Amino acid sequence: MGNIVVSPHDKEGQHHMMATPTSNNPNGGSAATAKNKSEITVLLLGAGESGKSTLFKQVQFFHGVGITHDQERIELIEIVRLNVLENAKNLVAATQHLNIPIEQPENRETAKLIINSLNTNDLEDPSWSKRLYSLWKDAGIQKAYENREKFQLYDSTEYLFENLDRICSDKYVPTVVDVIRTRTKTIGITDMKFDVGDGKQLRLVDVGGQRNERRKWIHFFNTVDAVVFLTSLSEFDLNLYEDNGYWRVKESLRVFNEVVNNALFYKVPFVLLFNKRDLFEKKIATKSFSKYFSGFNEAEEKNPVACIEYMTKLFLNEITEHPLDTVSVKTLSAIDHDNSKQVFEEVKQFIMTQQHRE
Amino acid sequence: MNIELNDTSPATVDKTNSSNNFLDAHNDVLSGSSLDIHHHPNSPTFADHQPTSPSSPPSGVKYREDFTIDIEAAKQSASKSTTSRSKTVSSLKSRDSDIIFTIHTCVGKIQLSKLRLFSLVSLFINLASFVILAGLIIAAFVLQDQYNNFWEGLDTDTTYYRQRMISASRMSVFSNGDKATTKLYYDEYVVYMWKFSNNTGLFKTVVPESVRNAALKGKTNPELDTTKAVYQEQGAMFLAMAGNYTTAMYLLNSATYKTYLAGYDSEFQIMVDYVQSAKKQAQNVSVVMVTVSLAVILFSLVLVVPVIISSFVVSIKKDESVNRKLNQARTFLLIDTMQHAKMRQLFRKHCETELSLENFQLLEKITDYKMYCERSFEIQEYLYESSERSDTISDISAENKKKGYAKKKFNEKDLLECEKKKYEIAFEIYSEFLDVRGEKSVNLNKQITEKVKQHLDLFATGQNEHLIDSLFEQVEAETCIVMLDSHHRFKQTIEFQKQAKKDIITSKKKH
């Protein structure tokens, strides 16, 4: 692998890195070039909870499909409320697991109901908004939340609890942001198509990221024209959902290595997106980054740019069989509509440029 | 012993997972019996599961409840099914309570809710307004028609015609001897004379006799000054046309002629004024009619528009509320889909397309497992009651008949077989769907799958006699939650919409 040229981050915090190629891969099998194809297939890959489906939903939203319509979002009420319940249950379970008592007696009663009988229909009752919010503000629950790296919790927990007054209402219709921030494990493969000009269509394929879902990715490896690999910056202190003893960063690096060095992707444009920048910046303000990366300078651990550069090097070092001039690295906050739009536009341009080059 | 094992056999799995105690013990558990462990390619689907026991409730009903409970349990909300159903009932009740007025008719009862009554009132006000308007328009039309018939052929220009006659005669006579001009104005004179005569002739029929008598004062037509003046004008024009202009001019300048001309005001002007005022009156009646019509329209608009707007707003609100209820109901459609034979097949295809069929198949397998749990419970219940009954032998026959056990008797072997079958299915579910190396491994948390594994270990090593009924409760819960997203996309497919439409049409036909 050759020298990595790291460009300075831009105003929006975008981090764009281009690597110079060192050698041609003799085993360079590749998916067919898409120059003359009317459809460009872009695969969103990455480990579980890296934000593939969030970006997919944002792209759907830019193109006026799916969740743009009230009707579609109404049908997702159940999923939003299930997220609230899941988070509440996980937090209550965490207080027991971490031996942190819930302080207020009425909150302990609420916790019992959450574990034993509360269901999504109950959340139509506005009184649950107050009870759940009171539980959320309980010192015990807050303490458990501060230690959330020790158990599984959705990133949107705080957002959902802060919006309980809307969610716990019989007139509740999820907003686009609610849907974007709702966590649903993706199973199988879903896709969408949209025009990108020149009579071409871009087919964006979203996949599940957990281990068992990855075996399905291969169905697209032969036809893919570009790969967008997402990894979560904020997962540096977390373990896997499917295997709680396994560090997420390690898993993400392993998956990235397998994908980027796959011979089928040799000539395929590759975009590495470091997602959840917003959460990451919040997290490093309170958590130690260097604790998880022995090679990282501790003095720089509160500097997000330095942390991201370090992460970037970690990932790019995994590339051994892919020409580096076809790899682009960016940061993203997929829950941010404008940022997603801007980054996706850049990704699209990069892919199109790469194809024209071919 | 003949044990046929496929790729999910313990031996195969053993190689990949040496830590699986229950897998080590698997063959021991199965020893002494001839069993086939296979994938059940034609494994029964949800609706296909029909308990064979005669003591069981009707299969469809029983299974439906079972599945509902399972799905609800799967969402860790055991009361959801009840809640949603009770909601439907309460919504029906609330719909009943909306009815404030009932009319009994020969063809049945008409029940009026507030909204319906409101709309009906609006309809009546509309109808009444239209009737009033129609009456006014008809009256205006009849009156206008009568006036038109009455004044047919008569206009209010009689005096004008007479003035044109006088001027034409003078122009004809005083034409400086130009015969062509004389002839031209004579012709004009004839035209206006015809019009004047027509009007004055009609006076006889339209002008009341009292007015006519006051004007004509009993004179006959030839005695009237106007008639005499007309004769003199005609005579003068004839003279002019014969070339005798001097005499003709003399006639029209004579004092006698002027006296005759003055007679018009007293003889005809009264009648002309009468006709003009009568015509004006008719016009006034039309104006009144139109004004009243406009007033009625305005009145009805003032009343009806708010009613229409209110009805519209109420309808929209009602629609919104109904839509919301429908949409909330839609969130449970995963259950409905799984219970609906055709929908289930379509959903299966959809899952296949999205490469997520394993979740669907897992739910089917769990249903298989639960079916055997039911059967196991049935056998245990029989065996327990059988031992109880041994004390009261005299009653046993009647009791058996009553409970439907007359034809079916279970023994300990049946229970053992059933438990083995449960284990087979549970093992198959674990090795195929829950183990991360499984052929159809699903997206589940390791903690959940570990719990299942522990139960299987305990059973395989003989520490537990039975596998618990709720063994896959959490697995099912997670799978259902995960499938909600996939199901949501399924609902957007044309196939789903088509089938839903078909169902609606079929249910409408039935009703």
PDB file of C-alpha atoms in Angstrom, chain A residues 212-319:
ATOM      1  CA  ASN A 212     -26.118 -13.700   9.499  1.00  0.00           C
ATOM      2  CA  GLU A 213     -27.287 -11.094   6.979  1.00  0.00           C
ATOM      3  CA  ARG A 214     -23.883 -10.706   5.355  1.00  0.00           C
ATOM      4  CA  ARG A 215     -24.076 -13.981   3.479  1.00  0.00           C
ATOM      5  CA  LYS A 216     -26.833 -12.370   1.389  1.00  0.00           C
ATOM      6  CA  TRP A 217     -24.506  -9.611   0.189  1.00  0.00           C
ATOM      7  CA  ILE A 218     -22.855 -11.946  -2.250  1.00  0.00           C
ATOM      8  CA  HIS A 219     -26.020 -11.960  -4.374  1.00  0.00           C
ATOM      9  CA  PHE A 220     -25.045  -8.475  -5.537  1.00  0.00           C
ATOM     10  CA  PHE A 221     -21.296  -8.784  -5.779  1.00  0.00           C
ATOM     11  CA  ASN A 222     -21.306  -9.634  -9.479  1.00  0.00           C
ATOM     12  CA  THR A 223     -23.535  -6.801 -10.560  1.00  0.00           C
ATOM     13  CA  VAL A 224     -22.400  -4.004  -8.287  1.00  0.00           C
ATOM     14  CA  ASP A 225     -21.017  -0.806  -9.809  1.00  0.00           C
ATOM     15  CA  ALA A 226     -20.024   0.975  -6.607  1.00  0.00           C
ATOM     16  CA  VAL A 227     -19.823   0.217  -2.924  1.00  0.00           C
ATOM     17  CA  VAL A 228     -20.601   2.601  -0.099  1.00  0.00           C
ATOM     18  CA  PHE A 229     -19.257   1.127   3.107  1.00  0.00           C
ATOM     19  CA  LEU A 230     -20.555   2.657   6.319  1.00  0.00           C
ATOM     20  CA  THR A 231     -19.002   2.388   9.710  1.00  0.00           C
ATOM     21  CA  SER A 232     -20.062   4.081  12.892  1.00  0.00           C
ATOM     22  CA  LEU A 233     -17.573   6.423  14.510  1.00  0.00           C
ATOM     23  CA  SER A 234     -19.438   6.305  17.803  1.00  0.00           C
ATOM     24  CA  GLU A 235     -19.146   2.551  18.196  1.00  0.00           C
ATOM     25  CA  PHE A 236     -15.557   2.650  19.473  1.00  0.00           C
ATOM     26  CA  ASP A 237     -16.745   1.735  22.982  1.00  0.00           C
ATOM     27  CA  LEU A 238     -19.486  -0.738  22.008  1.00  0.00           C
ATOM     28  CA  ASN A 239     -19.856  -4.457  21.479  1.00  0.00           C
ATOM     29  CA  LEU A 240     -21.908  -6.218  18.830  1.00  0.00           C
ATOM     30  CA  TYR A 241     -25.659  -6.726  19.149  1.00  0.00           C
ATOM     31  CA  GLU A 242     -25.409 -10.261  17.823  1.00  0.00           C
ATOM     32  CA  ASP A 243     -22.344 -11.102  19.925  1.00  0.00           C
ATOM     33  CA  ASN A 244     -22.098  -8.969  23.020  1.00  0.00           C
ATOM     34  CA  GLY A 245     -18.501  -9.916  23.760  1.00  0.00           C
ATOM     35  CA  TYR A 246     -17.164  -8.752  20.431  1.00  0.00           C
ATOM     36  CA  TRP A 247     -15.870  -5.208  19.869  1.00  0.00           C
ATOM     37  CA  ARG A 248     -17.726  -3.431  17.119  1.00  0.00           C
ATOM     38  CA  VAL A 249     -14.705  -1.649  15.681  1.00  0.00           C
ATOM     39  CA  LYS A 250     -12.889  -4.938  15.270  1.00  0.00           C
ATOM     40  CA  GLU A 251     -15.901  -6.402  13.517  1.00  0.00           C
ATOM     41  CA  SER A 252     -16.243  -3.385  11.273  1.00  0.00           C
ATOM     42  CA  LEU A 253     -12.556  -3.517  10.289  1.00  0.00           C
ATOM     43  CA  ARG A 254     -12.832  -7.222   9.570  1.00  0.00           C
ATOM     44  CA  VAL A 255     -15.902  -6.769   7.367  1.00  0.00           C
ATOM     45  CA  PHE A 256     -14.303  -3.807   5.616  1.00  0.00           C
ATOM     46  CA  ASN A 257     -11.189  -5.859   4.935  1.00  0.00           C
ATOM     47  CA  GLU A 258     -13.226  -8.695   3.455  1.00  0.00           C
ATOM     48  CA  VAL A 259     -15.271  -6.407   1.257  1.00  0.00           C
ATOM     49  CA  VAL A 260     -12.719  -3.918   0.032  1.00  0.00           C
ATOM     50  CA  ASN A 261     -10.184  -6.576  -0.831  1.00  0.00           C
ATOM     51  CA  ASN A 262     -12.691  -8.773  -2.581  1.00  0.00           C
ATOM     52  CA  ALA A 263     -11.433  -9.441  -6.097  1.00  0.00           C
ATOM     53  CA  LEU A 264     -14.873  -8.742  -7.534  1.00  0.00           C
ATOM     54  CA  PHE A 265     -14.634  -5.156  -6.325  1.00  0.00           C
ATOM     55  CA  TYR A 266     -11.179  -4.481  -7.692  1.00  0.00           C
ATOM     56  CA  LYS A 267     -12.305  -1.898 -10.242  1.00  0.00           C
ATOM     57  CA  VAL A 268     -15.375  -0.783  -8.368  1.00  0.00           C
ATOM     58  CA  PRO A 269     -15.440   2.741  -6.882  1.00  0.00           C
ATOM     59  CA  PHE A 270     -15.418   2.434  -3.115  1.00  0.00           C
ATOM     60  CA  VAL A 271     -16.677   5.022  -0.643  1.00  0.00           C
ATOM     61  CA  LEU A 272     -15.937   4.693   3.044  1.00  0.00           C
ATOM     62  CA  LEU A 273     -18.391   6.701   5.122  1.00  0.00           C
ATOM     63  CA  PHE A 274     -17.654   7.360   8.776  1.00  0.00           C
ATOM     64  CA  ASN A 275     -21.142   7.801  10.120  1.00  0.00           C
ATOM     65  CA  LYS A 276     -22.590   9.183  13.380  1.00  0.00           C
ATOM     66  CA  ARG A 277     -20.115  12.017  13.563  1.00  0.00           C
ATOM     67  CA  ASP A 278     -22.562  13.985  15.720  1.00  0.00           C
ATOM     68  CA  LEU A 279     -22.766  11.219  18.327  1.00  0.00           C
ATOM     69  CA  PHE A 280     -19.035  10.656  18.131  1.00  0.00           C
ATOM     70  CA  GLU A 281     -18.229  14.276  18.938  1.00  0.00           C
ATOM     71  CA  LYS A 282     -20.561  14.163  21.937  1.00  0.00           C
ATOM     72  CA  LYS A 283     -19.145  10.880  23.072  1.00  0.00           C
ATOM     73  CA  ILE A 284     -15.448  11.778  23.009  1.00  0.00           C
ATOM     74  CA  ALA A 285     -16.239  14.825  25.118  1.00  0.00           C
ATOM     75  CA  THR A 286     -17.060  12.496  28.006  1.00  0.00           C
ATOM     76  CA  LYS A 287     -15.405   9.188  27.131  1.00  0.00           C
ATOM     77  CA  SER A 288     -11.813   8.289  26.573  1.00  0.00           C
ATOM     78  CA  PHE A 289     -11.012   7.472  22.949  1.00  0.00           C
ATOM     79  CA  SER A 290      -7.394   6.516  23.543  1.00  0.00           C
ATOM     80  CA  LYS A 291      -8.481   3.860  26.067  1.00  0.00           C
ATOM     81  CA  TYR A 292      -9.623   1.761  23.113  1.00  0.00           C
ATOM     82  CA  PHE A 293      -6.760   2.534  20.727  1.00  0.00           C
ATOM     83  CA  SER A 294      -3.338   2.019  22.226  1.00  0.00           C
ATOM     84  CA  GLY A 295      -1.572   3.640  19.275  1.00  0.00           C
ATOM     85  CA  PHE A 296      -3.470   6.882  19.581  1.00  0.00           C
ATOM     86  CA  ASN A 297      -1.957   9.923  21.226  1.00  0.00           C
ATOM     87  CA  GLU A 298      -3.916  10.473  24.462  1.00  0.00           C
ATOM     88  CA  ALA A 299      -3.346  14.224  24.306  1.00  0.00           C
ATOM     89  CA  GLU A 300      -5.416  14.371  21.105  1.00  0.00           C
ATOM     90  CA  GLU A 301      -8.328  12.291  22.311  1.00  0.00           C
ATOM     91  CA  LYS A 302     -10.731  15.233  22.645  1.00  0.00           C
ATOM     92  CA  ASN A 303      -9.958  16.416  19.135  1.00  0.00           C
ATOM     93  CA  PRO A 304     -12.538  14.857  16.794  1.00  0.00           C
ATOM     94  CA  VAL A 305     -10.497  15.564  13.679  1.00  0.00           C
ATOM     95  CA  ALA A 306      -7.463  13.759  15.058  1.00  0.00           C
ATOM     96  CA  CYS A 307      -9.630  10.848  16.181  1.00  0.00           C
ATOM     97  CA  ILE A 308     -11.285  10.590  12.762  1.00  0.00           C
ATOM     98  CA  GLU A 309      -7.933  10.750  11.000  1.00  0.00           C
ATOM     99  CA  TYR A 310      -6.720   7.934  13.181  1.00  0.00           C
ATOM    100  CA  MET A 311      -9.818   5.860  12.428  1.00  0.00           C
ATOM    101  CA  THR A 312      -9.385   6.594   8.723  1.00  0.00           C
ATOM    102  CA  LYS A 313      -5.826   5.316   8.780  1.00  0.00           C
ATOM    103  CA  LEU A 314      -6.975   2.218  10.607  1.00  0.00           C
ATOM    104  CA  PHE A 315      -9.468   1.452   7.884  1.00  0.00           C
ATOM    105  CA  LEU A 316      -7.305   2.400   4.946  1.00  0.00           C
ATOM    106  CA  ASN A 317      -4.558   0.185   6.295  1.00  0.00           C
ATOM    107  CA  GLU A 318      -6.909  -2.706   5.730  1.00  0.00           C
ATOM    108  CA  ILE A 319      -6.851  -2.074   1.977  1.00  0.00           C
TER     109      ILE A 319
END
